[in-house]
CSV table of C-alpha atoms in Angstrom, one decimal:
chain,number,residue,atom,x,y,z
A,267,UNK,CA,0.0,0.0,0.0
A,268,UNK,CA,1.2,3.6,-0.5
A,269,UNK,CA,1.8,5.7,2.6
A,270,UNK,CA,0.2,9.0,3.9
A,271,UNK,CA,0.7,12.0,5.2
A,272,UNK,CA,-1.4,14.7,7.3
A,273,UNK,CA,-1.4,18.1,6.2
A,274,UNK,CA,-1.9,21.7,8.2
A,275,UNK,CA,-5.6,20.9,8.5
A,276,UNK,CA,-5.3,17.7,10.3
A,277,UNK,CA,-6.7,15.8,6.7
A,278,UNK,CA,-5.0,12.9,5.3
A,279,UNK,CA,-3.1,13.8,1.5
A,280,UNK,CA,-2.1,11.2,-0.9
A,281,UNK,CA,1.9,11.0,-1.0
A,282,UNK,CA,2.9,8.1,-3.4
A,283,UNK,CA,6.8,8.2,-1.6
A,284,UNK,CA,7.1,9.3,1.8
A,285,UNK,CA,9.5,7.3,4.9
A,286,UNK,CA,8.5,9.7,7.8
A,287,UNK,CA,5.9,10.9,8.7
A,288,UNK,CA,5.3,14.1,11.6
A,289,UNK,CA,1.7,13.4,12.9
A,290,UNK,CA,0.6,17.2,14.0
A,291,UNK,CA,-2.0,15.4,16.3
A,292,UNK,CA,0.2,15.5,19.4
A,293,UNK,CA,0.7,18.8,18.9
A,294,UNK,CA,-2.6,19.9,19.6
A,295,UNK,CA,-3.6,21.9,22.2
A,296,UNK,CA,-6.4,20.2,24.2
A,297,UNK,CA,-8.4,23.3,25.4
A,298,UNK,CA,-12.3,22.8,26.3
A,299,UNK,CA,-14.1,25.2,28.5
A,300,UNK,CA,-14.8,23.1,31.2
A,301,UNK,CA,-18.6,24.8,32.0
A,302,UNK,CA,-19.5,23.8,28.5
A,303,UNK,CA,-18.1,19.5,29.7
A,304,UNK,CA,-20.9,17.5,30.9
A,305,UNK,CA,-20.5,14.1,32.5
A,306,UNK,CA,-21.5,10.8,30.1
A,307,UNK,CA,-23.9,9.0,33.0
A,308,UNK,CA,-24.3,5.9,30.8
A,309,UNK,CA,-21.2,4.8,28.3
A,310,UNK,CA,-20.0,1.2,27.1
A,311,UNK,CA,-16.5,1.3,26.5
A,312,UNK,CA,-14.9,-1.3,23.7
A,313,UNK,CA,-11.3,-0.8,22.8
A,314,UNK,CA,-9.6,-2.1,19.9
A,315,UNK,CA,-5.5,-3.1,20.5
A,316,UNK,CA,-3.3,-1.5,17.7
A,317,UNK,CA,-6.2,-0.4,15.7
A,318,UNK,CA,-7.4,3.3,15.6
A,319,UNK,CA,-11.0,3.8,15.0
A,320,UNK,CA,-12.4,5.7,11.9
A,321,UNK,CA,-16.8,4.8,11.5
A,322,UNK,CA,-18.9,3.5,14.0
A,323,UNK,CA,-22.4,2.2,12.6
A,324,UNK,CA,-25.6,1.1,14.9
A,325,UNK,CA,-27.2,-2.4,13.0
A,326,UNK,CA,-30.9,-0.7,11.5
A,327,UNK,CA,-31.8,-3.7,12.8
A,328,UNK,CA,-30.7,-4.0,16.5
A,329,UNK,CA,-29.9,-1.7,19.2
A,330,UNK,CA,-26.9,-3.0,20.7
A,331,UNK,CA,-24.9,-3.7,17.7
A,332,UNK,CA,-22.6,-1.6,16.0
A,333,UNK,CA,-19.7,-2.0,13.6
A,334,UNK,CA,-16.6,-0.3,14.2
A,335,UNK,CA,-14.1,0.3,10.9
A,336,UNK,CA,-10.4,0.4,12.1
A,337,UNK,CA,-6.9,0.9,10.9
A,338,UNK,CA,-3.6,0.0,11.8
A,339,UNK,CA,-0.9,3.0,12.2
A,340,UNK,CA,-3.3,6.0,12.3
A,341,UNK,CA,-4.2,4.8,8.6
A,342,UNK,CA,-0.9,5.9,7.3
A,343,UNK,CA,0.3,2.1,6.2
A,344,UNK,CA,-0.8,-1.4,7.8
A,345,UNK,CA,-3.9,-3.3,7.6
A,346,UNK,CA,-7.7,-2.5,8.7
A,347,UNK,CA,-9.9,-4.4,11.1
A,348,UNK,CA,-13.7,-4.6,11.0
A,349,UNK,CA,-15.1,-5.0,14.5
A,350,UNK,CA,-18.9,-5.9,15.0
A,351,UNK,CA,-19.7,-5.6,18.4
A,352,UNK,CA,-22.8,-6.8,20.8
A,353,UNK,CA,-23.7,-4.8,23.8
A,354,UNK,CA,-24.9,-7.1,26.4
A,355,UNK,CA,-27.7,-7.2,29.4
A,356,UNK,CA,-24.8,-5.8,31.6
A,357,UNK,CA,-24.1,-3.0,29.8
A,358,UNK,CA,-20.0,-4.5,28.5
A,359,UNK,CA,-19.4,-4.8,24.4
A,360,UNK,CA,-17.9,-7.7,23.2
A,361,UNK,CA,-17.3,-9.5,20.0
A,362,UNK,CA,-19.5,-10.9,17.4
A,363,UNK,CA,-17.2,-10.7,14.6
A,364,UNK,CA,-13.8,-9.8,13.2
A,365,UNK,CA,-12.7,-9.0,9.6
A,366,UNK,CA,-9.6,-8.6,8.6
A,367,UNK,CA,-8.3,-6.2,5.3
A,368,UNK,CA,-4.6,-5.8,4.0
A,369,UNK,CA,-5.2,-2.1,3.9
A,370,UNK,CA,-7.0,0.8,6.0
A,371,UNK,CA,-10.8,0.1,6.5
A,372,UNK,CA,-12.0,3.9,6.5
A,373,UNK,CA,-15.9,3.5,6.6
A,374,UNK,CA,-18.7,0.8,7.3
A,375,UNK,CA,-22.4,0.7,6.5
A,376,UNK,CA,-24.9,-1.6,7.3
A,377,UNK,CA,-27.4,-3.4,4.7
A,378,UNK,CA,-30.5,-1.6,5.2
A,379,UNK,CA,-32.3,-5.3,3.8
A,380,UNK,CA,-30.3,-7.7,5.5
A,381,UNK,CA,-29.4,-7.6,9.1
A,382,UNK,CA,-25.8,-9.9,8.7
A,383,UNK,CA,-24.6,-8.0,6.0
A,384,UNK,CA,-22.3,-4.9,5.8
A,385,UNK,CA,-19.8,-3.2,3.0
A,386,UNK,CA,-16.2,-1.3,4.1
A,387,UNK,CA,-14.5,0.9,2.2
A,388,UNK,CA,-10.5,0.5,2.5
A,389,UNK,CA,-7.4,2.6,1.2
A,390,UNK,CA,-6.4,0.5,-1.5
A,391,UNK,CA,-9.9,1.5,-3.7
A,392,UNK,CA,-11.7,-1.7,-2.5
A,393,UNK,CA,-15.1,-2.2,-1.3
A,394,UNK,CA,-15.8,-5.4,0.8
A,395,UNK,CA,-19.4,-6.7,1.4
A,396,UNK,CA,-18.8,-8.7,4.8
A,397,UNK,CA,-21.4,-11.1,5.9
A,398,UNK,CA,-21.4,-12.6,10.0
A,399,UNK,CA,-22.2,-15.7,9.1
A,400,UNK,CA,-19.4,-16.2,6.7
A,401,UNK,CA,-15.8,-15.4,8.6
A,402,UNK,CA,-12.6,-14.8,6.9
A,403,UNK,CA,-12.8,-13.1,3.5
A,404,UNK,CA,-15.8,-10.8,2.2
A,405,UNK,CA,-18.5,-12.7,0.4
A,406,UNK,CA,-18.0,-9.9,-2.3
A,407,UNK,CA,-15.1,-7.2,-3.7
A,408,UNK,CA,-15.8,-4.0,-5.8
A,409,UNK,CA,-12.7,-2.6,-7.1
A,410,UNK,CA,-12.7,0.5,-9.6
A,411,UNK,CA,-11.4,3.3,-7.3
A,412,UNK,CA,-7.9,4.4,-7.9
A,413,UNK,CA,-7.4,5.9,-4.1
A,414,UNK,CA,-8.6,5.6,-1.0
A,415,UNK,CA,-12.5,4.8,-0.5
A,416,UNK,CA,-12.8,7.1,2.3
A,417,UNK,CA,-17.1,7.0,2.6
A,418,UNK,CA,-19.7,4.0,1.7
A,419,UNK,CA,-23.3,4.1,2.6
A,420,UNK,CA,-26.3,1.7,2.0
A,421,UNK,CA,-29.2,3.1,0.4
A,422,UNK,CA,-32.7,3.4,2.3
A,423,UNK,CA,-34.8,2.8,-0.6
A,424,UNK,CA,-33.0,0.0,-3.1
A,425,UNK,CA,-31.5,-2.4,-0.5
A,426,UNK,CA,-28.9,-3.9,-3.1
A,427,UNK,CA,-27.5,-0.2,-4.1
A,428,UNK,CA,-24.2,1.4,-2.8
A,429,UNK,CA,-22.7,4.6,-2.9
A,430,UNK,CA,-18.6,4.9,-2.6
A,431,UNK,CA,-16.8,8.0,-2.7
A,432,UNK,CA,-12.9,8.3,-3.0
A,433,UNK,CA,-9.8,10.1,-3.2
A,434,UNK,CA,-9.5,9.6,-6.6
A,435,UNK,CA,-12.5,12.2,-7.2
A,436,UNK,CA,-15.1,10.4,-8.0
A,437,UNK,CA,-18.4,9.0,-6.7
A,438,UNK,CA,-19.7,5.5,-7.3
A,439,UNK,CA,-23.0,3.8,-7.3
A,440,UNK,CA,-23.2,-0.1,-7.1
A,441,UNK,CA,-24.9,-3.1,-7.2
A,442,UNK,CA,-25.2,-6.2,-5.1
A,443,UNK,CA,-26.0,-8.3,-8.5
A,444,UNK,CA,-23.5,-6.7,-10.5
A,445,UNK,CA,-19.2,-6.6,-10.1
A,446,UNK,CA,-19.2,-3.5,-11.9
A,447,UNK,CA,-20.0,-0.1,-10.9
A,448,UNK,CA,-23.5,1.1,-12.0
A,449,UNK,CA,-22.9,4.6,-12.5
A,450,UNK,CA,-19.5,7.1,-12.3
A,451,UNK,CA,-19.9,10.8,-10.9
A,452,UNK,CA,-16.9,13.5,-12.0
A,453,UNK,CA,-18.1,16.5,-10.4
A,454,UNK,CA,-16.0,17.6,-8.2
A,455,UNK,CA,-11.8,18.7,-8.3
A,456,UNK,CA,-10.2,17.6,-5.6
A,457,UNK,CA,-10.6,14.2,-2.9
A,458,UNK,CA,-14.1,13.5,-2.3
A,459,UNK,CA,-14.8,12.9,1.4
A,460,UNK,CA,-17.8,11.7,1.7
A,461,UNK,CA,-21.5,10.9,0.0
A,462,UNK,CA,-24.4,10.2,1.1
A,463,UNK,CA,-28.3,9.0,0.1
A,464,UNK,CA,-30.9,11.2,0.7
A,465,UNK,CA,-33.5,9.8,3.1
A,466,UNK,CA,-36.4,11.3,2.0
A,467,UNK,CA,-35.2,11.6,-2.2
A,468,UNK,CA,-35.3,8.4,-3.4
A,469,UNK,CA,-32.1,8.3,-6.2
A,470,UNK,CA,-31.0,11.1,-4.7
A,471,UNK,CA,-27.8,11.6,-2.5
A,472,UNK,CA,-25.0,14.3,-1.4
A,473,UNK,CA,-21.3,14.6,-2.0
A,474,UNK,CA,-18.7,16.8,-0.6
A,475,UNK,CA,-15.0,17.1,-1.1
A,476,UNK,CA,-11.9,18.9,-0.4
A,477,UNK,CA,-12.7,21.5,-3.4
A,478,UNK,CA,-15.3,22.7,-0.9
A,479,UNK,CA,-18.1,21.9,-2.9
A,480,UNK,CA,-21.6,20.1,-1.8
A,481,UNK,CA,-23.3,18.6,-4.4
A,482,UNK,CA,-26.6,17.1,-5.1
A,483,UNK,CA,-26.9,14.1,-7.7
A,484,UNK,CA,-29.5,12.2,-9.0
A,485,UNK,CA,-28.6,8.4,-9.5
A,486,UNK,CA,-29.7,8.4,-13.6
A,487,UNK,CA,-28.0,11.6,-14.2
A,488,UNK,CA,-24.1,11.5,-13.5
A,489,UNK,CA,-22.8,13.9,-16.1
A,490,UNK,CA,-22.9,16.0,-13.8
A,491,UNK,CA,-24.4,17.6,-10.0
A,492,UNK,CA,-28.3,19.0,-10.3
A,493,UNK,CA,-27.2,21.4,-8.0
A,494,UNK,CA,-23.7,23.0,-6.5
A,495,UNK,CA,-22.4,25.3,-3.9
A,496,UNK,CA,-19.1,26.3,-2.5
A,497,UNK,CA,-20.3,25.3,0.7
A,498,UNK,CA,-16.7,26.1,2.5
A,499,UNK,CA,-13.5,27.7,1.8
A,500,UNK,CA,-12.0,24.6,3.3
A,501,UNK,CA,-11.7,21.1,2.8
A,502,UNK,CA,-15.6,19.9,3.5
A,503,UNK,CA,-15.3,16.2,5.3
A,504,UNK,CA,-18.8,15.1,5.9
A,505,UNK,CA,-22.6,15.9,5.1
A,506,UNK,CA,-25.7,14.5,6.6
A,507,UNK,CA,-29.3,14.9,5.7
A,508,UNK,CA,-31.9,16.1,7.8
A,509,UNK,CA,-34.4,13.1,8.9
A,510,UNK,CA,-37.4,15.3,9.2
A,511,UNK,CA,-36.8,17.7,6.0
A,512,UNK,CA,-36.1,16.2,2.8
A,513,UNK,CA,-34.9,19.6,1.3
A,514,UNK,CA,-32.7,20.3,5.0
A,515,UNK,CA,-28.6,18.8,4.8
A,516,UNK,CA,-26.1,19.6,6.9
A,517,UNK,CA,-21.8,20.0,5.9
A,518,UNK,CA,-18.6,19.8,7.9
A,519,UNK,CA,-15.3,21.2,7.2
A,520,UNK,CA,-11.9,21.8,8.3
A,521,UNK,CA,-12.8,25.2,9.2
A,522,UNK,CA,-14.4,23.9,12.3
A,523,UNK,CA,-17.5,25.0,11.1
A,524,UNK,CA,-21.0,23.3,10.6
A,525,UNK,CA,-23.4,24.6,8.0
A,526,UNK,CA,-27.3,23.6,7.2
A,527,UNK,CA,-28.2,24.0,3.6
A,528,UNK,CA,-32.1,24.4,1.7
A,529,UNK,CA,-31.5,22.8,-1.4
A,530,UNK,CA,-34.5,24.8,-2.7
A,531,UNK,CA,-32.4,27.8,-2.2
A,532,UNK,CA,-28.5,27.0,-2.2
A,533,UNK,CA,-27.5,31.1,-1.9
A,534,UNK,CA,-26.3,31.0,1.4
A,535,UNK,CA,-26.7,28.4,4.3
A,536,UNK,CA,-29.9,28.1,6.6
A,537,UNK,CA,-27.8,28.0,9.9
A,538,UNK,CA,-23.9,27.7,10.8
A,539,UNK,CA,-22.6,26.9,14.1
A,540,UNK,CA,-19.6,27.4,15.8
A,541,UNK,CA,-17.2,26.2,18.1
A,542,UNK,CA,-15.2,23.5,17.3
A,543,UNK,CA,-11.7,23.7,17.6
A,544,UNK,CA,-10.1,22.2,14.7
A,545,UNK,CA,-11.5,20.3,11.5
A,546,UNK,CA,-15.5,18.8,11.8
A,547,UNK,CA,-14.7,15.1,11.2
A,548,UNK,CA,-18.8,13.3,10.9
A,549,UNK,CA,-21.9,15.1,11.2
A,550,UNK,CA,-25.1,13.2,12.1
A,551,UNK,CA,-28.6,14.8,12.4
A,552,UNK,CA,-30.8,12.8,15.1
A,553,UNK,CA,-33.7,10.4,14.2
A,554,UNK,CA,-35.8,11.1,17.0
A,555,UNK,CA,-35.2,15.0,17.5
A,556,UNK,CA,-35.7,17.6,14.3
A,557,UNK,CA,-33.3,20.0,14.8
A,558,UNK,CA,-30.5,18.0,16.8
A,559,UNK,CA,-27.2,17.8,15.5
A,560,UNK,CA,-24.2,15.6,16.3
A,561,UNK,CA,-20.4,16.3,15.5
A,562,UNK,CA,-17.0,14.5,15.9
A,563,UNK,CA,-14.1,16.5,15.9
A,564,UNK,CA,-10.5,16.8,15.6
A,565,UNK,CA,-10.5,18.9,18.9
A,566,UNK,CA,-11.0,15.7,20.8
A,567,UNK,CA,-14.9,16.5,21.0
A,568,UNK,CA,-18.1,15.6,20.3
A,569,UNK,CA,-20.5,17.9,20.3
A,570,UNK,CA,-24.5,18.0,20.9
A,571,UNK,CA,-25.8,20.9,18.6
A,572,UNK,CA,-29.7,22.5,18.6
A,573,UNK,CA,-29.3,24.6,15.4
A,574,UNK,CA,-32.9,26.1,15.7
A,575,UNK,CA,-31.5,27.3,19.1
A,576,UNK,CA,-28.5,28.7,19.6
A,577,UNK,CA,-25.3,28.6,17.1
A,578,UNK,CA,-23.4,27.2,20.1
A,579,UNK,CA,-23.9,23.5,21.1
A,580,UNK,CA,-25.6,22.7,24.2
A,581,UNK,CA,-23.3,20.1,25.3
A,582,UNK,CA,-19.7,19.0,24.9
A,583,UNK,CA,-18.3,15.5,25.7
A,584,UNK,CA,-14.6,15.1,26.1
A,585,UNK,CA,-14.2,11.1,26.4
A,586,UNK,CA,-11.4,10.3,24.0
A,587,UNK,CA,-7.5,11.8,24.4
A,588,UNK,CA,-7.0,11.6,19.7
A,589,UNK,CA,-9.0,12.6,17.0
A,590,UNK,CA,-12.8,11.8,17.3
A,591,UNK,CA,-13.6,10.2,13.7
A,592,UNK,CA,-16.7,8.4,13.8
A,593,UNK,CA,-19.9,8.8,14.8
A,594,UNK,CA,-23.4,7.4,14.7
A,595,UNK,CA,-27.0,7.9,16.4
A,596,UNK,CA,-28.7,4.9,17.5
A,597,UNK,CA,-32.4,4.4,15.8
A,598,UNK,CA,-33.6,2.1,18.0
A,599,UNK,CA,-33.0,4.2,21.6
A,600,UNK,CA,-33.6,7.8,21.7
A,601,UNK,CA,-30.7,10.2,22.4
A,602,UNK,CA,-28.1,7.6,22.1
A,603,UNK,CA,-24.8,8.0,20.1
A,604,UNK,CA,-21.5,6.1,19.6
A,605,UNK,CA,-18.3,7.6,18.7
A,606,UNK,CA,-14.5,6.2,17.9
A,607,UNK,CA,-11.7,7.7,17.8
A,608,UNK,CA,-7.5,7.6,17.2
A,609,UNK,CA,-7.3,6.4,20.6
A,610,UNK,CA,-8.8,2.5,19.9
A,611,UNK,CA,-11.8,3.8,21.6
A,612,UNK,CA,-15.1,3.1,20.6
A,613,UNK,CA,-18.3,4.7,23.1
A,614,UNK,CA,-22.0,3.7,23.5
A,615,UNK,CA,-23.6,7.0,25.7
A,616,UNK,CA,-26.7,9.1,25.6
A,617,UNK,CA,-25.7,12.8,26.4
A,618,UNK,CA,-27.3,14.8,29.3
A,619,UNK,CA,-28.7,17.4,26.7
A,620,UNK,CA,-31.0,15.1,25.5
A,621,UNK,CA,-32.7,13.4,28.2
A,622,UNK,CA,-34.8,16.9,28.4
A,623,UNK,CA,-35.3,17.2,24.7
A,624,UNK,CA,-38.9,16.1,23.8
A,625,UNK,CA,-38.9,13.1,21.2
A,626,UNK,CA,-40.3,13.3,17.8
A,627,UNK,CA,-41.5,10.3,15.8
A,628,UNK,CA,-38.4,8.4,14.6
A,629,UNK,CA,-36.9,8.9,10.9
């Protein structure tokens, strides 16, 4: 595998021929105002040896089970690991299954039709579809990227279609019944970061990429985005759609900030908030709360966000000592979220801020 280097904004670049490489993470300066730290009551702590964590999914089919994507060496060169983990009547997280990859495993999403199978996305342009009942190698490869698959995700209407974006700049749709890709997307400049299916749009889904750019993409069309907007002057890392407003998405970026966007009206954004630190790593609105946001971010944080509220988030928690990479909500128990992070830690834990927050129907 080719080795990789971090740049000023904490965000991996592509070097094809590097021997050393300064990580800027220790470096950081880890500075939370302390009124704005609450205490986790609940958490389930899982931690995975040599292996630093990058996505955390919850199963759409069970509460207590998540997979975890991990890589060895920070990503920068080794193997990845796939952890599926089972939280049991006593509250610990143990093992249901283990995958192993010969290169970084960056992202994981769960089959939204089958509850045993999920697909990875790895640093050498692979996609594995993994399935619990058969251990060892994946039950199926996709291999077209010519980087890093850094984002996968599982659509919510067509069970057999997947969406893959990469370094290499493109997007990807594909399906179960085919070893080819279905469709190629060459919209934006510069590493795409992540991509991901509308909820409420059927064929529809978001992309967003170092360039800055968010763009929206219909699956039959991929000549190029129905709509576009420089949604950052900075590298954007993650987008999220709204679960209670089809025409609501949220974006990410290394700028620390988090933007919502009307796709009705892409002029300027509906909300941004403030107060990260460093680069906005995963973004995750809530399925049981409309206008609740979640964030992971480099500053060691993640962050509990009412953006009809207040700009500010309404609660920080400070549980991991490294990056905080992934990040998931839990659509089967109200208010709870797991995160992962450099440190081999992965969390189950329902912030304080929610316990007050009244509960919509679930998305």
């Amino acid at each position: 595998m080719t080795s990789r280097a971090i740049d000023e904004n904490g965000e991996f670049h592509h070097l094809f021929t590097i021997k050393t490489v300064f990580i800027n993470r220790y470096f950081i300066v880890q500075t939370v105002l302390a009124k704005k730290v609450r205490p986790v009551a609940k958490m389930a702590t899982f931690f995975t040896p040599e292996r630093h964590g990058y996505a955390v999914r919850f199963s759409p089919f069970y509460k207590d089970r998540i997979a975890v994507a991990t890589s060895q060496q920070f990503g920068l060169a080794g193997g990845g690991t796939l952890f599926v983990l089972e939280r049991t009547p006593v509250g610990t997280l143990e093992n249901v299954a283990v995958f192993d990859w010969s290169d970084g495993l960056f992202d994981v999403a769960w089959s939204e039709g089958n509850s045993d199978i999920a697909v990875s996305g790895s640093g050498d342009g692979y996609l594995q579809v993994w399935n619990l009942h058969h251990p060892g190698m994946p039950i199926k490869t996709f291999h077209e990227h010519t980087k890093e698959v850094y984002s996968v995700n599982w659509n919510f209407h067509n069970h057999q279609r997947i969406l893959s974006a990469s370094w290499d700049c493109t997007v990807k749709t594909w399906d179960l019944g085919y070893s080819m890709s279905t469709r190629t997307y060459e919209g934006h400049t510069q590493l795409v970061y992540d991509a991901v299916w509308s909820p409420g749009l059927p064929s529809t889904f978001a992309s967003v990429a170092g360039d800055g750019m968010l763009q929206i993409w219909a699956e039959e069309t991929s000549n190029a985005p129905r709509l576009s907007v420089k949604a950052h002057d900075a590298e954007v890392l993650s987008c999220d759609w709204c679960k209670y407003d089809q025409n609501i998405l949220a974006t990410g970026a290394s700028d620390g900030l988090i933007r919502g966007w009307d796709i009705r009206r892409l002029t300027a954004p509906v909300f941004e908030l403030r107060g990260c630190e460093y680069a906005v790593r995963r973004i995750k609105f809530s399925p049981y709360h409309a206008s609740i946001i979640a964030s992971a971010s480099y500053d060691f944080t993640t962050r509990v966000w009412d953006y009809k509220t207040s700009p500010e988030a309404v609660e920080t928690v400070k549980h991991h000592s490294e990056f905080v990479y992934g990040l998931d909500f839990n659509n089967h128990v109200p208010g709870e979220l797991a995160d992962c992070g450099w440190d081999s830690l992965v969390h189950i834990f329902s912030p304080a801020s929610l316990s007050s927050v009244p509960i919509s129907e679930p998305r």
